[in-house]
XYZ file of C-alpha atoms in Angstrom:
292
model
C -5.932 90.375 36.439
C -7.653 93.815 36.654
C -10.506 94.593 34.721
C -9.945 97.310 32.573
C -12.400 100.560 33.176
C -15.638 100.328 31.302
C -16.393 103.206 28.439
C -17.530 106.162 29.379
C -19.168 107.219 26.219
C -21.522 105.371 23.516
C -18.782 105.063 20.777
C -16.097 103.621 22.950
C -19.115 101.444 23.934
C -19.662 100.328 20.707
C -16.349 99.923 19.802
C -15.932 97.364 22.488
C -18.826 95.710 21.539
C -17.239 95.412 17.930
C -13.916 93.807 19.000
C -15.190 91.361 20.758
C -18.377 90.448 19.003
C -16.680 87.367 16.932
C -15.552 86.027 20.599
C -18.635 86.356 22.199
C -21.767 83.638 23.107
C -24.495 82.925 20.509
C -26.702 85.058 23.854
C -24.450 87.687 23.828
C -24.430 88.231 20.032
C -27.940 88.505 20.227
C -27.261 91.030 22.524
C -25.153 92.902 21.059
C -26.940 93.335 17.955
C -30.089 94.313 19.785
C -28.255 97.071 21.547
C -26.154 98.537 18.166
C -30.390 98.243 16.043
C -32.382 99.637 18.417
C -30.107 102.469 21.142
C -32.826 104.602 21.378
C -35.548 102.056 22.847
C -32.421 100.523 24.678
C -32.122 104.234 26.474
C -35.526 104.593 27.505
C -36.727 100.945 28.113
C -36.547 99.022 31.169
C -33.886 95.945 31.077
C -37.541 93.338 31.482
C -38.904 94.815 28.466
C -36.222 94.830 26.234
C -35.363 91.225 27.222
C -38.677 90.626 26.139
C -38.613 91.663 22.747
C -35.567 89.535 22.395
C -36.605 86.507 23.865
C -33.504 86.664 26.357
C -33.722 86.804 29.939
C -32.906 89.808 32.081
C -29.886 88.424 33.782
C -28.597 88.065 30.298
C -28.390 90.925 29.399
C -26.705 92.327 32.902
C -23.897 89.807 32.303
C -23.469 91.415 29.601
C -22.802 94.675 30.846
C -20.349 93.130 33.249
C -19.045 91.321 31.514
C -18.440 94.589 29.722
C -16.900 95.991 33.071
C -19.893 97.841 34.030
C -21.359 97.118 37.112
C -25.319 96.257 35.743
C -27.129 96.942 33.151
C -28.401 100.577 34.125
C -24.464 101.715 33.857
C -24.748 100.328 30.440
C -27.746 102.009 29.612
C -26.651 105.349 30.782
C -23.982 105.285 27.649
C -27.432 104.990 25.627
C -29.122 107.917 27.755
C -26.595 110.629 27.267
C -26.724 109.741 23.308
C -30.138 110.195 23.217
C -30.215 113.414 25.119
C -28.104 114.681 22.460
C -29.025 113.357 19.403
C -32.803 115.622 18.880
C -34.088 114.745 22.333
C -37.371 116.760 21.388
C -38.198 115.044 17.941
C -37.828 111.462 20.549
C -39.757 112.788 22.969
C -42.250 113.717 20.659
C -42.328 110.145 18.371
C -42.674 108.514 21.851
C -44.866 110.328 23.326
C -47.251 109.544 20.577
C -45.735 105.774 20.142
C -47.697 105.549 24.059
C -50.947 107.936 22.316
C -52.003 104.840 19.754
C -51.160 101.792 22.159
C -53.419 103.453 24.991
C -56.425 103.028 21.733
C -58.561 99.371 21.735
C -59.388 99.918 18.478
C -56.838 100.573 15.572
C -58.543 101.643 13.095
C -57.228 102.538 9.649
C -56.087 106.206 9.820
C -54.341 104.760 13.224
C -52.739 102.359 11.382
C -51.150 105.183 9.301
C -50.319 107.668 11.934
C -48.671 104.467 13.244
C -46.914 103.903 10.457
C -45.625 107.581 9.965
C -44.582 107.781 13.495
C -41.978 105.010 13.556
C -40.551 106.070 9.497
C -40.392 109.227 10.742
C -38.739 107.760 13.853
C -36.174 106.100 11.119
C -35.403 108.493 8.825
C -34.106 111.265 11.311
C -31.668 108.840 12.804
C -29.447 108.803 10.076
C -29.128 112.085 10.399
C -27.318 110.863 13.556
C -26.036 107.590 12.257
C -25.328 108.639 8.808
C -21.510 110.199 8.202
C -20.991 112.768 5.746
C -17.467 111.233 4.620
C -19.100 108.103 4.355
C -21.542 109.825 2.186
C -18.177 111.167 -0.004
C -16.382 108.108 0.244
C -19.925 106.145 -0.868
C -20.491 108.823 -3.951
C -16.714 108.337 -5.021
C -15.972 105.148 -5.637
C -19.297 104.942 -7.443
C -18.986 107.909 -10.086
C -14.941 106.549 -10.026
C -16.439 102.794 -11.156
C -16.589 100.997 -15.009
C -19.505 99.202 -13.473
C -21.453 99.202 -10.840
C -22.640 95.717 -9.884
C -26.291 95.370 -7.677
C -27.038 92.651 -4.931
C -30.012 92.330 -3.186
C -33.047 90.180 -1.946
C -36.003 89.768 -0.709
C -37.403 93.663 0.880
C -33.994 94.386 0.016
C -35.157 93.909 -3.200
C -36.910 97.312 -4.117
C -33.935 99.263 -2.925
C -31.499 97.586 -5.536
C -33.938 98.402 -8.134
C -34.515 101.771 -7.189
C -30.311 102.971 -6.921
C -30.655 100.765 -10.433
C -32.953 103.334 -12.242
C -31.188 106.048 -10.122
C -27.497 105.578 -11.070
C -28.453 104.534 -14.307
C -30.332 108.073 -15.906
C -27.288 109.945 -14.429
C -25.295 107.189 -16.510
C -23.675 104.690 -14.690
C -23.600 100.881 -16.251
C -25.111 99.103 -13.382
C -25.648 95.869 -13.206
C -28.712 93.528 -11.546
C -27.077 90.002 -9.022
C -30.557 88.731 -10.585
C -31.240 85.666 -8.148
C -32.985 84.320 -10.837
C -31.990 81.028 -12.726
C -29.201 80.765 -9.507
C -26.963 82.708 -11.779
C -26.348 85.387 -9.223
C -23.092 84.024 -7.834
C -21.585 83.139 -11.216
C -22.340 86.632 -12.266
C -20.795 88.613 -9.372
C -17.235 86.738 -10.771
C -16.931 88.578 -14.040
C -15.896 92.089 -11.377
C -13.106 93.779 -12.942
C -10.119 95.365 -10.463
C -12.054 98.830 -11.830
C -16.162 97.248 -10.794
C -17.592 98.079 -7.216
C -20.453 95.844 -5.917
C -23.087 97.658 -4.160
C -24.845 95.394 -1.337
C -28.380 95.361 0.443
C -29.424 92.818 3.151
C -31.418 93.870 6.490
C -32.069 91.137 8.814
C -32.608 88.343 8.531
C -29.705 88.207 5.704
C -29.882 86.245 2.753
C -27.886 83.268 2.652
C -27.054 84.624 -1.460
C -26.390 87.646 -0.149
C -23.911 87.381 2.667
C -22.221 84.455 -0.037
C -22.270 86.527 -2.700
C -20.546 89.407 -0.430
C -17.872 87.400 1.201
C -16.673 85.480 -2.298
C -16.293 89.154 -3.961
C -14.729 89.965 -0.760
C -11.855 87.032 -1.442
C -11.561 88.286 -4.406
C -10.382 92.511 -2.761
C -13.456 94.017 -5.010
C -14.358 97.722 -3.578
C -17.718 96.732 -1.822
C -20.402 99.073 -0.176
C -23.098 97.515 2.002
C -26.539 99.499 3.417
C -27.161 97.355 5.790
C -29.252 97.109 9.522
C -26.390 97.370 11.855
C -23.280 97.390 12.406
C -22.690 94.205 13.584
C -24.249 92.544 10.541
C -22.515 89.923 8.527
C -22.019 92.394 5.667
C -20.517 94.742 7.771
C -16.678 92.944 7.658
C -16.523 92.840 4.379
C -17.435 97.227 3.831
C -15.138 99.373 2.987
C -17.795 101.666 3.425
C -20.620 100.387 5.747
C -24.162 102.003 6.069
C -26.226 100.856 9.183
C -30.159 102.317 9.187
C -31.870 101.379 12.423
C -35.301 100.535 12.678
C -38.089 101.930 14.628
C -40.597 99.426 16.265
C -43.535 100.153 14.292
C -46.673 98.680 12.387
C -44.871 97.468 9.953
C -42.030 95.015 11.344
C -39.391 95.368 7.923
C -39.807 98.769 6.935
C -37.825 100.004 4.274
C -38.761 103.546 4.681
C -35.567 105.107 5.554
C -33.404 102.753 3.656
C -34.672 104.333 0.262
C -34.034 107.821 1.490
C -30.398 106.839 2.369
C -30.353 105.215 -1.755
C -32.027 107.912 -3.156
C -29.390 110.585 -1.395
C -25.807 107.881 -2.102
C -27.747 108.431 -5.406
C -27.977 111.526 -5.755
C -24.444 112.349 -4.350
C -22.471 110.514 -6.989
C -25.035 112.814 -9.797
C -23.757 115.525 -8.008
C -20.268 114.631 -8.852
C -20.743 113.119 -12.799
C -22.615 116.286 -12.959
C -19.740 118.227 -11.429
C -23.500 120.319 -9.746
C -22.383 120.425 -5.949
C -25.688 122.642 -5.415
C -28.794 121.412 -7.771
C -27.611 117.639 -8.815
C -30.604 116.309 -11.761
C -31.719 112.777 -11.811
C -33.814 113.101 -15.001
C -36.582 110.437 -15.154
C -37.508 108.595 -18.434
C -40.406 110.288 -18.867
C -38.705 113.940 -18.752
C -39.618 115.838 -21.228
C -36.340 116.091 -24.084
C -34.998 119.342 -23.955
């Protein structure tokens, strides 16, 4: 049987990885997640450096590429390089240069830690412009603004993100319920969702078991789900009506929430714009704002 030709662009490659993901071996699934979560690093790093980051032998990356129809990893990597060449190449080059400068220093002071943190977070936020679809933002804003109640779910490092979303949506007049893990009632509370309600779930590696379980149960009930995660291969992806994947860039804090916070604020502003019928200057009041 003749093997189909390999994908000729990044988008087609990612679609093929998604289509085959569930049938892949555990090692290939790990490789697939890394590739989709770190497209910029894949474009510029050697296969040996990438393999070391994943604790997977480089030969597995070569065989993974061949399983998709490529003659080797470099041919697959070329798809990521094409993507990077059209996605703010000047910005990426500057980020890479600054990171290399920091790595060359033997003594990492507090000020230099700040510099490295800003560099990595700026790269993650910049990536949102290339990775977040405007249509998805519009659809999420419509779903949330039309919802009777917004149920919010997020644990561990995702907790600050959902707390901020609850605050912002509450201040624009949306009824929100936090599925708090305290008392072990989050799963039972989720079962109270009605047909006009929406679940907004946030989870990143390593995904909280209860969050994944609740999302799957809510999906089985036919409820609408918006998911904010770090990969289109996240366990939340298959249940989401709208999926936002905010990729991370390597930095001093391996699980920074700067990009997800930025995305959460954008979603809240988009909801405010619809509720207030004011697309140009949406406003989210604060509890400390003076009364007019």
